[in-house]
Structures are given as structure tokens and as C-alpha cells.
mmCIF file of C-alpha atoms in Angstrom:
data_model
loop_
_atom_site.group_PDB
_atom_site.id
_atom_site.type_symbol
_atom_site.label_atom_id
_atom_site.label_comp_id
_atom_site.label_asym_id
_atom_site.label_seq_id
_atom_site.Cartn_x
_atom_site.Cartn_y
_atom_site.Cartn_z
ATOM 1 C CA UNK W 1 93.039 -106.562 37.527
ATOM 2 C CA UNK W 2 90.426 -109.462 36.498
ATOM 3 C CA UNK W 3 87.681 -108.104 38.236
ATOM 4 C CA UNK W 4 88.330 -104.956 36.778
ATOM 5 C CA UNK W 5 88.614 -106.912 33.006
ATOM 6 C CA UNK W 6 85.371 -108.840 33.863
ATOM 7 C CA UNK W 7 82.867 -106.364 33.434
ATOM 8 C CA UNK W 8 84.617 -104.550 30.732
ATOM 9 C CA UNK W 9 84.487 -107.994 28.857
ATOM 10 C CA UNK W 10 80.397 -108.382 29.610
ATOM 11 C CA UNK W 11 79.557 -105.007 28.410
ATOM 12 C CA UNK W 12 81.110 -105.807 24.909
ATOM 13 C CA UNK W 13 79.546 -108.837 24.540
ATOM 14 C CA UNK W 14 76.136 -107.233 25.217
ATOM 15 C CA UNK W 15 77.620 -104.358 22.875
ATOM 16 C CA UNK W 16 78.042 -106.608 20.118
ATOM 17 C CA UNK W 17 76.102 -108.751 20.354
ATOM 18 C CA UNK W 18 73.206 -109.791 17.815
ATOM 19 C CA UNK W 19 70.773 -112.372 17.143
ATOM 20 C CA UNK W 20 71.538 -113.205 14.317
ATOM 21 C CA UNK W 21 75.337 -113.848 15.360
ATOM 22 C CA UNK W 22 74.463 -117.757 15.661
ATOM 23 C CA UNK W 23 76.324 -121.053 14.873
ATOM 24 C CA UNK W 24 74.714 -121.853 11.881
ATOM 25 C CA UNK W 25 75.351 -118.780 10.082
ATOM 26 C CA UNK W 26 78.699 -119.144 10.866
ATOM 27 C CA UNK W 27 78.670 -121.981 9.476
ATOM 28 C CA UNK W 28 77.226 -120.774 6.193
ATOM 29 C CA UNK W 29 79.370 -118.449 5.619
ATOM 30 C CA UNK W 30 82.643 -120.101 6.229
ATOM 31 C CA UNK W 31 81.838 -122.821 4.507
ATOM 32 C CA UNK W 32 81.983 -119.877 1.033
ATOM 33 C CA UNK W 33 85.077 -119.163 2.854
ATOM 34 C CA UNK W 34 86.511 -122.495 2.926
ATOM 35 C CA UNK W 35 85.316 -122.853 -1.120
ATOM 36 C CA UNK W 36 86.960 -119.492 -1.872
ATOM 37 C CA UNK W 37 90.422 -120.069 0.011
ATOM 38 C CA UNK W 38 90.648 -123.284 -1.460
ATOM 39 C CA UNK W 39 90.161 -122.039 -4.879
ATOM 40 C CA UNK W 40 92.398 -119.715 -4.323
ATOM 41 C CA UNK W 41 95.120 -121.644 -2.640
ATOM 42 C CA UNK W 42 95.292 -124.646 -5.222
ATOM 43 C CA UNK W 43 95.721 -122.007 -8.027
ATOM 44 C CA UNK W 44 98.203 -120.043 -5.877
ATOM 45 C CA UNK W 45 100.969 -122.586 -5.592
ATOM 46 C CA UNK W 46 99.938 -123.319 -9.312
ATOM 47 C CA UNK W 47 101.158 -119.967 -9.861
ATOM 48 C CA UNK W 48 103.962 -120.293 -8.261
ATOM 49 C CA UNK W 49 105.380 -123.289 -9.123
ATOM 50 C CA UNK W 50 104.993 -122.370 -12.822
ATOM 51 C CA UNK W 51 106.786 -119.283 -12.019
ATOM 52 C CA UNK W 52 109.715 -121.191 -10.477
ATOM 53 C CA UNK W 53 110.779 -122.836 -14.451
ATOM 54 C CA UNK W 54 110.244 -126.353 -13.303
ATOM 55 C CA UNK W 55 111.380 -128.375 -16.337
ATOM 56 C CA UNK W 56 109.155 -130.871 -15.199
ATOM 57 C CA UNK W 57 106.034 -129.430 -15.637
ATOM 58 C CA UNK W 58 105.180 -128.512 -19.092
ATOM 59 C CA UNK W 59 101.502 -127.386 -19.973
ATOM 60 C CA UNK W 60 101.129 -125.790 -22.798
ATOM 61 C CA UNK W 61 97.362 -127.255 -23.903
ATOM 62 C CA UNK W 62 95.165 -126.203 -23.412
ATOM 63 C CA UNK W 63 96.968 -122.443 -23.989
ATOM 64 C CA UNK W 64 94.391 -120.632 -21.815
ATOM 65 C CA UNK W 65 95.213 -122.395 -18.572
ATOM 66 C CA UNK W 66 96.875 -120.451 -16.755
ATOM 67 C CA UNK W 67 94.406 -117.094 -18.015
ATOM 68 C CA UNK W 68 91.769 -119.582 -16.165
ATOM 69 C CA UNK W 69 93.848 -120.550 -13.196
ATOM 70 C CA UNK W 70 95.333 -116.951 -12.654
ATOM 71 C CA UNK W 71 91.888 -115.469 -12.836
ATOM 72 C CA UNK W 72 90.048 -118.212 -10.672
ATOM 73 C CA UNK W 73 92.887 -116.847 -8.204
ATOM 74 C CA UNK W 74 92.403 -113.478 -7.804
ATOM 75 C CA UNK W 75 88.402 -113.894 -8.406
ATOM 76 C CA UNK W 76 88.297 -115.722 -6.037
ATOM 77 C CA UNK W 77 90.335 -113.862 -3.260
ATOM 78 C CA UNK W 78 88.025 -110.629 -3.650
ATOM 79 C CA UNK W 79 85.505 -112.280 -3.450
ATOM 80 C CA UNK W 80 86.620 -113.943 0.185
ATOM 81 C CA UNK W 81 87.089 -110.353 1.111
ATOM 82 C CA UNK W 82 83.798 -109.727 2.019
ATOM 83 C CA UNK W 83 82.508 -113.264 3.185
ATOM 84 C CA UNK W 84 86.202 -113.028 5.839
ATOM 85 C CA UNK W 85 84.843 -109.705 6.948
ATOM 86 C CA UNK W 86 81.325 -111.768 7.431
ATOM 87 C CA UNK W 87 82.784 -114.414 9.157
ATOM 88 C CA UNK W 88 84.874 -112.225 11.503
ATOM 89 C CA UNK W 89 81.518 -110.388 12.103
ATOM 90 C CA UNK W 90 79.580 -113.387 12.680
ATOM 91 C CA UNK W 91 82.091 -115.199 15.383
ATOM 92 C CA UNK W 92 84.091 -111.398 17.333
ATOM 93 C CA UNK W 93 81.513 -112.030 20.288
ATOM 94 C CA UNK W 94 83.115 -114.899 21.239
ATOM 95 C CA UNK W 95 86.624 -113.025 21.746
ATOM 96 C CA UNK W 96 84.994 -111.226 24.441
ATOM 97 C CA UNK W 97 84.245 -114.405 26.713
ATOM 98 C CA UNK W 98 85.108 -114.878 30.747
ATOM 99 C CA UNK W 99 87.086 -115.981 31.103
ATOM 100 C CA UNK W 100 89.247 -115.814 28.422
ATOM 101 C CA UNK W 101 91.642 -119.059 29.024
ATOM 102 C CA UNK W 102 89.926 -122.013 30.485
ATOM 103 C CA UNK W 103 91.795 -124.812 29.438
ATOM 104 C CA UNK W 104 95.085 -125.927 27.601
ATOM 105 C CA UNK W 105 92.588 -126.552 24.650
ATOM 106 C CA UNK W 106 90.844 -123.857 24.274
ATOM 107 C CA UNK W 107 93.917 -121.288 24.685
ATOM 108 C CA UNK W 108 95.577 -123.869 21.637
ATOM 109 C CA UNK W 109 92.014 -123.473 19.637
ATOM 110 C CA UNK W 110 92.166 -119.380 20.276
ATOM 111 C CA UNK W 111 95.298 -119.391 18.826
ATOM 112 C CA UNK W 112 95.673 -121.256 16.300
ATOM 113 C CA UNK W 113 92.186 -118.755 15.556
ATOM 114 C CA UNK W 114 94.597 -115.882 15.883
ATOM 115 C CA UNK W 115 97.236 -116.774 13.341
ATOM 116 C CA UNK W 116 94.253 -117.687 10.871
ATOM 117 C CA UNK W 117 92.326 -114.983 11.502
ATOM 118 C CA UNK W 118 95.727 -112.158 10.959
ATOM 119 C CA UNK W 119 97.667 -114.427 8.041
ATOM 120 C CA UNK W 120 94.105 -113.865 6.159
ATOM 121 C CA UNK W 121 93.548 -110.527 6.894
ATOM 122 C CA UNK W 122 97.195 -109.708 5.703
ATOM 123 C CA UNK W 123 96.983 -112.331 2.576
ATOM 124 C CA UNK W 124 93.926 -110.413 1.499
ATOM 125 C CA UNK W 125 95.079 -106.960 1.953
ATOM 126 C CA UNK W 126 99.205 -107.978 0.248
ATOM 127 C CA UNK W 127 96.902 -109.443 -2.126
ATOM 128 C CA UNK W 128 94.949 -106.561 -3.716
ATOM 129 C CA UNK W 129 97.619 -103.927 -3.282
ATOM 130 C CA UNK W 130 99.419 -106.672 -5.387
ATOM 131 C CA UNK W 131 96.270 -106.197 -8.449
ATOM 132 C CA UNK W 132 97.175 -102.381 -8.156
ATOM 133 C CA UNK W 133 100.451 -102.689 -8.067
ATOM 134 C CA UNK W 134 101.358 -101.274 -5.069
ATOM 135 C CA UNK W 135 104.088 -102.354 -3.086
ATOM 136 C CA UNK W 136 104.178 -100.217 0.249
ATOM 137 C CA UNK W 137 105.199 -103.617 2.440
ATOM 138 C CA UNK W 138 109.215 -104.212 3.463
ATOM 139 C CA UNK W 139 109.502 -107.131 2.203
ATOM 140 C CA UNK W 140 108.693 -109.759 -0.975
ATOM 141 C CA UNK W 141 105.406 -109.794 -2.353
ATOM 142 C CA UNK W 142 105.759 -113.423 -3.809
ATOM 143 C CA UNK W 143 107.290 -115.097 -1.292
ATOM 144 C CA UNK W 144 105.326 -113.730 1.373
ATOM 145 C CA UNK W 145 101.995 -113.945 -0.268
ATOM 146 C CA UNK W 146 102.934 -118.012 -1.167
ATOM 147 C CA UNK W 147 104.559 -118.454 2.774
ATOM 148 C CA UNK W 148 101.374 -117.045 4.349
ATOM 149 C CA UNK W 149 98.880 -119.525 1.438
ATOM 150 C CA UNK W 150 99.903 -122.059 3.607
ATOM 151 C CA UNK W 151 99.442 -120.767 6.487
ATOM 152 C CA UNK W 152 96.473 -119.635 6.417
ATOM 153 C CA UNK W 153 95.506 -123.428 4.310
ATOM 154 C CA UNK W 154 97.018 -125.392 7.083
ATOM 155 C CA UNK W 155 95.265 -123.020 10.592
ATOM 156 C CA UNK W 156 91.738 -123.508 7.905
ATOM 157 C CA UNK W 157 92.571 -127.062 7.884
ATOM 158 C CA UNK W 158 93.408 -127.332 11.981
ATOM 159 C CA UNK W 159 90.348 -124.813 12.304
ATOM 160 C CA UNK W 160 87.830 -126.794 11.023
ATOM 161 C CA UNK W 161 88.853 -130.004 12.309
ATOM 162 C CA UNK W 162 88.529 -128.479 15.315
ATOM 163 C CA UNK W 163 85.315 -127.387 15.034
ATOM 164 C CA UNK W 164 83.971 -130.107 12.629
ATOM 165 C CA UNK W 165 81.143 -131.450 15.110
ATOM 166 C CA UNK W 166 79.596 -127.904 14.982
ATOM 167 C CA UNK W 167 80.736 -128.265 12.063
ATOM 168 C CA UNK W 168 78.226 -131.081 11.420
ATOM 169 C CA UNK W 169 75.935 -130.413 13.656
ATOM 170 C CA UNK W 170 74.890 -127.300 11.744
ATOM 171 C CA UNK W 171 75.381 -127.971 7.903
ATOM 172 C CA UNK W 172 72.310 -128.880 7.120
ATOM 173 C CA UNK W 173 69.432 -125.670 7.255
ATOM 174 C CA UNK W 174 67.314 -127.709 9.324
ATOM 175 C CA UNK W 175 70.116 -127.064 12.108
ATOM 176 C CA UNK W 176 67.726 -125.592 16.092
ATOM 177 C CA UNK W 177 69.752 -122.619 16.015
ATOM 178 C CA UNK W 178 66.981 -120.292 15.222
ATOM 179 C CA UNK W 179 67.891 -116.067 16.367
ATOM 180 C CA UNK W 180 66.130 -114.644 19.189
ATOM 181 C CA UNK W 181 63.914 -111.789 18.703
ATOM 182 C CA UNK W 182 64.865 -108.298 17.898
ATOM 183 C CA UNK W 183 66.769 -109.546 15.039
ATOM 184 C CA UNK W 184 67.237 -106.311 12.363
ATOM 185 C CA UNK W 185 67.849 -108.884 9.558
ATOM 186 C CA UNK W 186 67.418 -112.460 9.218
ATOM 187 C CA UNK W 187 69.967 -115.178 9.312
ATOM 188 C CA UNK W 188 68.983 -115.798 5.426
ATOM 189 C CA UNK W 189 68.544 -112.136 4.678
ATOM 190 C CA UNK W 190 72.405 -111.467 6.120
ATOM 191 C CA UNK W 191 73.527 -114.460 4.425
ATOM 192 C CA UNK W 192 71.715 -112.991 0.702
ATOM 193 C CA UNK W 193 73.473 -109.133 1.665
ATOM 194 C CA UNK W 194 77.146 -111.140 1.697
ATOM 195 C CA UNK W 195 76.136 -112.981 -1.502
ATOM 196 C CA UNK W 196 75.459 -109.389 -3.094
ATOM 197 C CA UNK W 197 78.257 -108.176 -1.597
ATOM 198 C CA UNK W 198 80.413 -111.413 -3.167
ATOM 199 C CA UNK W 199 78.669 -110.565 -6.615
ATOM 200 C CA UNK W 200 79.268 -106.942 -6.760
ATOM 201 C CA UNK W 201 82.928 -107.396 -6.034
ATOM 202 C CA UNK W 202 83.084 -110.122 -8.693
ATOM 203 C CA UNK W 203 81.411 -108.778 -11.144
ATOM 204 C CA UNK W 204 83.306 -105.457 -11.083
ATOM 205 C CA UNK W 205 86.420 -106.827 -11.302
ATOM 206 C CA UNK W 206 86.776 -110.159 -13.007
ATOM 207 C CA UNK W 207 86.042 -108.362 -16.618
ATOM 208 C CA UNK W 208 89.758 -107.820 -16.255
ATOM 209 C CA UNK W 209 89.818 -111.590 -17.348
ATOM 210 C CA UNK W 210 86.446 -112.657 -18.054
ATOM 211 C CA UNK W 211 85.242 -111.338 -21.303
ATOM 212 C CA UNK W 212 81.641 -111.978 -20.622
ATOM 213 C CA UNK W 213 82.327 -109.349 -17.668
ATOM 214 C CA UNK W 214 84.300 -106.826 -19.429
ATOM 215 C CA UNK W 215 81.286 -104.001 -19.929
ATOM 216 C CA UNK W 216 81.309 -104.175 -16.193
ATOM 217 C CA UNK W 217 84.578 -104.028 -15.045
ATOM 218 C CA UNK W 218 84.633 -100.799 -12.615
ATOM 219 C CA UNK W 219 86.847 -101.270 -10.147
ATOM 220 C CA UNK W 220 89.703 -103.509 -12.218
ATOM 221 C CA UNK W 221 92.951 -101.483 -12.787
ATOM 222 C CA UNK W 222 93.211 -102.957 -16.208
ATOM 223 C CA UNK W 223 90.667 -102.572 -18.849
ATOM 224 C CA UNK W 224 90.544 -105.530 -22.112
ATOM 225 C CA UNK W 225 91.227 -103.438 -25.301
ATOM 226 C CA UNK W 226 92.198 -100.603 -23.650
ATOM 227 C CA UNK W 227 96.192 -99.908 -24.059
ATOM 228 C CA UNK W 228 98.677 -99.506 -27.011
ATOM 229 C CA UNK W 229 97.455 -101.722 -30.120
ATOM 230 C CA UNK W 230 94.287 -103.009 -27.507
ATOM 231 C CA UNK W 231 96.759 -104.418 -24.616
ATOM 232 C CA UNK W 232 96.997 -103.669 -21.755
ATOM 233 C CA UNK W 233 101.072 -103.035 -20.066
ATOM 234 C CA UNK W 234 101.726 -103.802 -17.071
ATOM 235 C CA UNK W 235 105.435 -101.766 -17.047
ATOM 236 C CA UNK W 236 106.496 -99.686 -20.141
ATOM 237 C CA UNK W 237 109.648 -99.244 -22.112
ATOM 238 C CA UNK W 238 110.256 -96.123 -20.010
ATOM 239 C CA UNK W 239 109.923 -98.038 -16.806
ATOM 240 C CA UNK W 240 111.933 -100.556 -17.623
ATOM 241 C CA UNK W 241 114.649 -97.613 -18.830
ATOM 242 C CA UNK W 242 114.805 -99.494 -22.793
ATOM 243 C CA UNK W 243 113.831 -97.287 -25.199
ATOM 244 C CA UNK W 244 117.438 -96.281 -25.874
ATOM 245 C CA UNK W 245 118.804 -99.449 -26.637
ATOM 246 C CA UNK W 246 115.361 -101.000 -27.945
ATOM 247 C CA UNK W 247 115.704 -98.673 -30.819
ATOM 248 C CA UNK W 248 118.862 -99.198 -32.382
ATOM 249 C CA UNK W 249 119.606 -100.144 -35.131
ATOM 250 C CA UNK W 250 122.611 -101.830 -33.813
ATOM 251 C CA UNK W 251 119.768 -104.385 -31.787
ATOM 252 C CA UNK W 252 120.187 -107.930 -32.408
ATOM 253 C CA UNK W 253 119.110 -110.326 -30.742
ATOM 254 C CA UNK W 254 122.375 -113.556 -29.620
ATOM 255 C CA UNK W 255 121.445 -116.531 -29.791
ATOM 256 C CA UNK W 256 123.802 -118.404 -27.704
ATOM 257 C CA UNK W 257 124.548 -122.274 -28.395
ATOM 258 C CA UNK W 258 127.803 -123.675 -27.184
ATOM 259 C CA UNK W 259 130.514 -122.280 -28.916
ATOM 260 C CA UNK W 260 128.316 -120.595 -31.232
ATOM 261 C CA UNK W 261 126.794 -117.037 -31.207
ATOM 262 C CA UNK W 262 124.666 -116.019 -33.819
ATOM 263 C CA UNK W 263 123.167 -112.225 -34.067
ATOM 264 C CA UNK W 264 119.810 -111.804 -35.595
ATOM 265 C CA UNK W 265 118.668 -108.050 -36.222
ATOM 266 C CA UNK W 266 115.689 -107.478 -36.996
ATOM 267 C CA UNK W 267 115.655 -107.609 -41.416
ATOM 268 C CA UNK W 268 116.967 -111.342 -40.048
ATOM 269 C CA UNK W 269 114.493 -112.478 -38.260
ATOM 270 C CA UNK W 270 111.614 -111.100 -40.354
ATOM 271 C CA UNK W 271 114.070 -112.868 -42.927
ATOM 272 C CA UNK W 272 112.714 -116.317 -41.722
ATOM 273 C CA UNK W 273 109.414 -118.230 -41.648
ATOM 274 C CA UNK W 274 106.648 -116.222 -40.283
ATOM 275 C CA UNK W 275 103.943 -117.696 -38.473
ATOM 276 C CA UNK W 276 100.493 -115.931 -36.870
ATOM 277 C CA UNK W 277 99.318 -117.767 -33.618
ATOM 278 C CA UNK W 278 96.354 -116.330 -31.150
ATOM 279 C CA UNK W 279 97.042 -116.945 -27.392
ATOM 280 C CA UNK W 280 96.650 -115.041 -24.621
ATOM 281 C CA UNK W 281 99.153 -112.487 -22.237
ATOM 282 C CA UNK W 282 98.183 -113.519 -18.571
ATOM 283 C CA UNK W 283 99.283 -111.575 -15.442
ATOM 284 C CA UNK W 284 99.311 -112.610 -12.431
ATOM 285 C CA UNK W 285 97.867 -109.361 -10.966
ATOM 286 C CA UNK W 286 94.527 -110.661 -12.393
ATOM 287 C CA UNK W 287 94.042 -109.464 -15.835
ATOM 288 C CA UNK W 288 94.114 -111.132 -18.973
ATOM 289 C CA UNK W 289 92.915 -111.098 -22.829
ATOM 290 C CA UNK W 290 93.572 -112.665 -25.858
ATOM 291 C CA UNK W 291 95.532 -110.976 -29.057
ATOM 292 C CA UNK W 292 96.883 -112.034 -32.607
ATOM 293 C CA UNK W 293 101.108 -112.359 -32.606
ATOM 294 C CA UNK W 294 102.839 -112.504 -35.624
ATOM 295 C CA UNK W 295 106.717 -113.639 -35.645
ATOM 296 C CA UNK W 296 109.330 -116.244 -35.945
ATOM 297 C CA UNK W 297 108.636 -119.840 -33.788
ATOM 298 C CA UNK W 298 110.976 -120.489 -31.521
ATOM 299 C CA UNK W 299 112.117 -124.117 -33.113
ATOM 300 C CA UNK W 300 112.946 -122.243 -36.433
ATOM 301 C CA UNK W 301 114.986 -119.869 -34.724
ATOM 302 C CA UNK W 302 116.879 -122.185 -33.060
ATOM 303 C CA UNK W 303 118.070 -124.613 -35.672
ATOM 304 C CA UNK W 304 118.465 -120.854 -37.997
ATOM 305 C CA UNK W 305 121.431 -120.738 -34.387
ATOM 306 C CA UNK W 306 122.374 -124.658 -35.238
ATOM 307 C CA UNK W 307 120.589 -125.823 -32.414
ATOM 308 C CA UNK W 308 118.354 -128.564 -31.585
ATOM 309 C CA UNK W 309 114.733 -127.724 -31.596
ATOM 310 C CA UNK W 310 113.618 -129.140 -28.053
ATOM 311 C CA UNK W 311 116.210 -127.337 -25.628
ATOM 312 C CA UNK W 312 115.856 -126.332 -22.481
ATOM 313 C CA UNK W 313 117.304 -121.804 -22.503
ATOM 314 C CA UNK W 314 117.571 -118.961 -20.525
ATOM 315 C CA UNK W 315 116.302 -115.696 -22.062
ATOM 316 C CA UNK W 316 117.969 -112.421 -21.277
ATOM 317 C CA UNK W 317 115.764 -109.139 -21.946
ATOM 318 C CA UNK W 318 117.335 -105.402 -22.304
ATOM 319 C CA UNK W 319 115.724 -105.141 -19.313
ATOM 320 C CA UNK W 320 118.532 -104.910 -16.608
ATOM 321 C CA UNK W 321 117.091 -105.666 -13.575
ATOM 322 C CA UNK W 322 114.017 -106.990 -12.186
ATOM 323 C CA UNK W 323 112.367 -110.350 -11.882
ATOM 324 C CA UNK W 324 111.157 -109.811 -15.720
ATOM 325 C CA UNK W 325 114.470 -109.274 -17.355
ATOM 326 C CA UNK W 326 115.430 -112.697 -17.419
ATOM 327 C CA UNK W 327 113.388 -116.424 -17.388
ATOM 328 C CA UNK W 328 114.012 -120.191 -18.103
ATOM 329 C CA UNK W 329 111.847 -122.165 -20.571
ATOM 330 C CA UNK W 330 111.839 -125.739 -20.539
ATOM 331 C CA UNK W 331 112.181 -127.431 -23.610
ATOM 332 C CA UNK W 332 108.622 -128.680 -23.724
ATOM 333 C CA UNK W 333 107.903 -124.985 -24.404
ATOM 334 C CA UNK W 334 111.359 -123.698 -26.630
ATOM 335 C CA UNK W 335 109.822 -126.563 -29.220
ATOM 336 C CA UNK W 336 106.138 -125.817 -28.684
ATOM 337 C CA UNK W 337 105.023 -124.821 -32.302
ATOM 338 C CA UNK W 338 103.186 -121.587 -30.718
ATOM 339 C CA UNK W 339 106.024 -120.349 -28.994
ATOM 340 C CA UNK W 340 107.032 -117.149 -30.865
ATOM 341 C CA UNK W 341 110.077 -114.513 -30.882
ATOM 342 C CA UNK W 342 106.818 -111.737 -31.752
ATOM 343 C CA UNK W 343 107.949 -109.067 -33.800
ATOM 344 C CA UNK W 344 103.999 -108.162 -34.450
ATOM 345 C CA UNK W 345 100.582 -107.525 -32.074
ATOM 346 C CA UNK W 346 97.373 -107.195 -33.994
ATOM 347 C CA UNK W 347 98.362 -107.235 -37.159
ATOM 348 C CA UNK W 348 100.862 -104.188 -36.567
ATOM 349 C CA UNK W 349 104.826 -103.878 -35.631
ATOM 350 C CA UNK W 350 105.201 -104.550 -31.980
ATOM 351 C CA UNK W 351 104.423 -101.311 -29.846
ATOM 352 C CA UNK W 352 108.123 -100.441 -28.045
ATOM 353 C CA UNK W 353 105.848 -101.026 -24.580
ATOM 354 C CA UNK W 354 104.974 -104.686 -25.707
ATOM 355 C CA UNK W 355 108.363 -105.401 -26.482
ATOM 356 C CA UNK W 356 109.795 -104.304 -29.555
ATOM 357 C CA UNK W 357 112.251 -105.130 -31.462
ATOM 358 C CA UNK W 358 110.696 -109.035 -30.537
ATOM 359 C CA UNK W 359 109.697 -110.546 -27.136
ATOM 360 C CA UNK W 360 108.572 -114.383 -26.364
ATOM 361 C CA UNK W 361 104.945 -115.277 -26.360
ATOM 362 C CA UNK W 362 104.482 -118.739 -25.719
ATOM 363 C CA UNK W 363 100.994 -120.534 -24.387
ATOM 364 C CA UNK W 364 100.332 -121.702 -21.149
ATOM 365 C CA UNK W 365 102.646 -119.366 -19.165
ATOM 366 C CA UNK W 366 102.612 -116.822 -16.943
ATOM 367 C CA UNK W 367 102.861 -113.162 -18.494
ATOM 368 C CA UNK W 368 105.940 -112.239 -16.260
ATOM 369 C CA UNK W 369 107.997 -115.285 -17.998
ATOM 370 C CA UNK W 370 106.762 -113.523 -21.936
ATOM 371 C CA UNK W 371 109.688 -111.768 -21.561
ATOM 372 C CA UNK W 372 109.602 -108.603 -23.796
ATOM 373 C CA UNK W 373 112.247 -106.585 -24.971
ATOM 374 C CA UNK W 374 114.846 -109.764 -26.165
ATOM 375 C CA UNK W 375 118.569 -109.315 -25.988
ATOM 376 C CA UNK W 376 119.942 -113.371 -25.595
ATOM 377 C CA UNK W 377 118.664 -116.670 -25.383
ATOM 378 C CA UNK W 378 121.102 -118.864 -24.693
ATOM 379 C CA UNK W 379 120.947 -122.722 -25.509
ATOM 380 C CA UNK W 380 121.983 -124.571 -22.004
ATOM 381 C CA UNK W 381 121.269 -128.299 -22.460
#
């Protein structure tokens, strides 16, 4: 069997080898990929932690913090796709080395690389599908994406540790690892092509959140200033199944504090002091936009209901199911003067798809926690 496989592997090495596929090339592309993965991992962990309603992390300032971190997460994730493919292209001939098993250390190295490559490909694939809200996989996205992030980053650290001597040797541009004659493109040409690909996918998608790149947002699924009241929508009122109850004249927001329940209809909410704030809406899919909101400060609403302004809250939507149907708000956000029960958006009454009759908007929080179609606010401390 081994005698039969050896010529096959030799043929694969010859047909897949290219003079540019050198260690130096792998190191140059690898360090760019490592940087992209590190940024993506760090910002992804931050986003995941925020969505678990931690009371110990309250970062309402700067107000665009989550907009920046999640924008970086998606931008670096998209940029890593051509880098990952280029990295695999430079090293895959080594998969056909013969014999495939030479030592225990070699086996462990190959296993770690297999984990890194497999987890990375799955991670970027489901991340890209999430941006377009395509969920064809039979597992929960957020938890799986988070777990795979740790696997990818951990195996990346192991890989770097194993390859550190080679990385150190070929880190500098003067390293002696010249491509053989006959290369179709030089190493610098290849790196330049990869750089153009990274720039292209970044420029044509980052306009979802980067204002300066809005005119070039060709591939991003969300366009700034496009949607009801000039703001994109992730889930419509029809998809949430709330149109009838949200437009009912009997709608009222319940505020529960201990044994006391106060109900505020739209007229009562509008009779309270109104505040206007400029805050971004930023979603995990990587799109975001600044908007002008007007409504009742959460702290004022709580005081009108006889509750302390600085209270931990449980918030429920008219939407019955789904991760956005409920959320928890630490006291640091409920007491913040920029946190509103918003009734208007960009100078108009909230559109039904943006949360009419009332929604939450708070600084520095993911869009999934900016609950639309409010039904109940419960004080828990």
C-alpha cells in the first residue's frame, strides 16, 4: 500500500508546487493572517461577553465603542478570508510529503495544523453566513462561533510556538529563501495580489459601518441610510409577529417594581420629560449607523414608577420568541442619562419596524440588546 501511495504523493508534490511557495512567503502572509485573527478574536470575545448581560462590565462611553469593536470584528474577519486562502495555497504542497508520519512530534504538529485549518475554515464560513443572516447549519451560531474562536486562537498560538524558529529566521525581508527560476509571479507580486484582494473585500463591505466607505459598500448586505426613516432593519415587525398588538390602542408599557406595577400608554410616556440623543445602532452582523433618538430617559421612567433610577432591569418585548425578545440591563446603563425609552427616530414617530410604539436605545450596547416593541420593564434590584 505504501509503495502505491508514494508515487501518487510525489506526483501531487510536483503538480502543486510553485517556486513562490517558500517559507518566507508563508511567514509574510502568516503574520498578516495572525494579526487579522487576533483582532477578530479579541473583539469577538468582547461582543460575546456584552451579550451575556454582565453586571460587572458597564462601558457606556465612548458611545460608539461597540460600533467600533464590532465593526473591526467583521472587517478583520472578512479580510482574513483571502489571507487564509493564500496561506493555505503557500503551504499545502507540504501535505504531500512522504512518508507522512516520520515522528511523534510530526504527528502532533500535523494534528494541530489540521485542527487550526478545519476550525478556521468553518469559523470564517459561518461568520460570513451570519453577516447575510443565512442560517443553514444545524447548531446555534453565537455559541458555536464563540467556541470555535477559542479553538482557532488556541491552535494558532500552538502553531506559532512550534514554528517560532522558522518564523524568526524568515521574519526579515533579507532572509535567504529565494524562489526558484520559473515563477509566474514574484513573492512581492504575490503578496501584492493578496493585499489587493484584502483591500477589495474590505472596501466593498466596510461601508456598512465606516462612514467614509459608504459609497463603496457594494457587497455588504446592509446599506447606511437605507431603510425606514433612513436606518437599516434586521428584523421587521412582520417577522416578529407583533404588528397587531403593537398598533393596538390598548398598548401600554408595564413597569414592575416589587409589588407595584405602573402602566404607561403612549400619551403618558409623551407627557414625561423628553430627551433627544445621538446614538449609534450597532449589530453583531457588522453594520452600524448613528441616528437621532427622542424619548423618555430610562431613569426618569423608573422614578415615575416609584423605582430607583439606578436599578438592574429585565426587559421584555411584544415579540414572543427569539434572542431579541428579552434582555437584561445592568444598573449602570439604566441610570445613564443617554439611555432612553425611545418614541421617535430622526424627527419622526418610530416606524413599526424600528420598534413602535417604544423601544430601548442605550450607549455602548449591541443592537440585539436595544429591545424593540417594548412590553414590560421589571426592576430586579
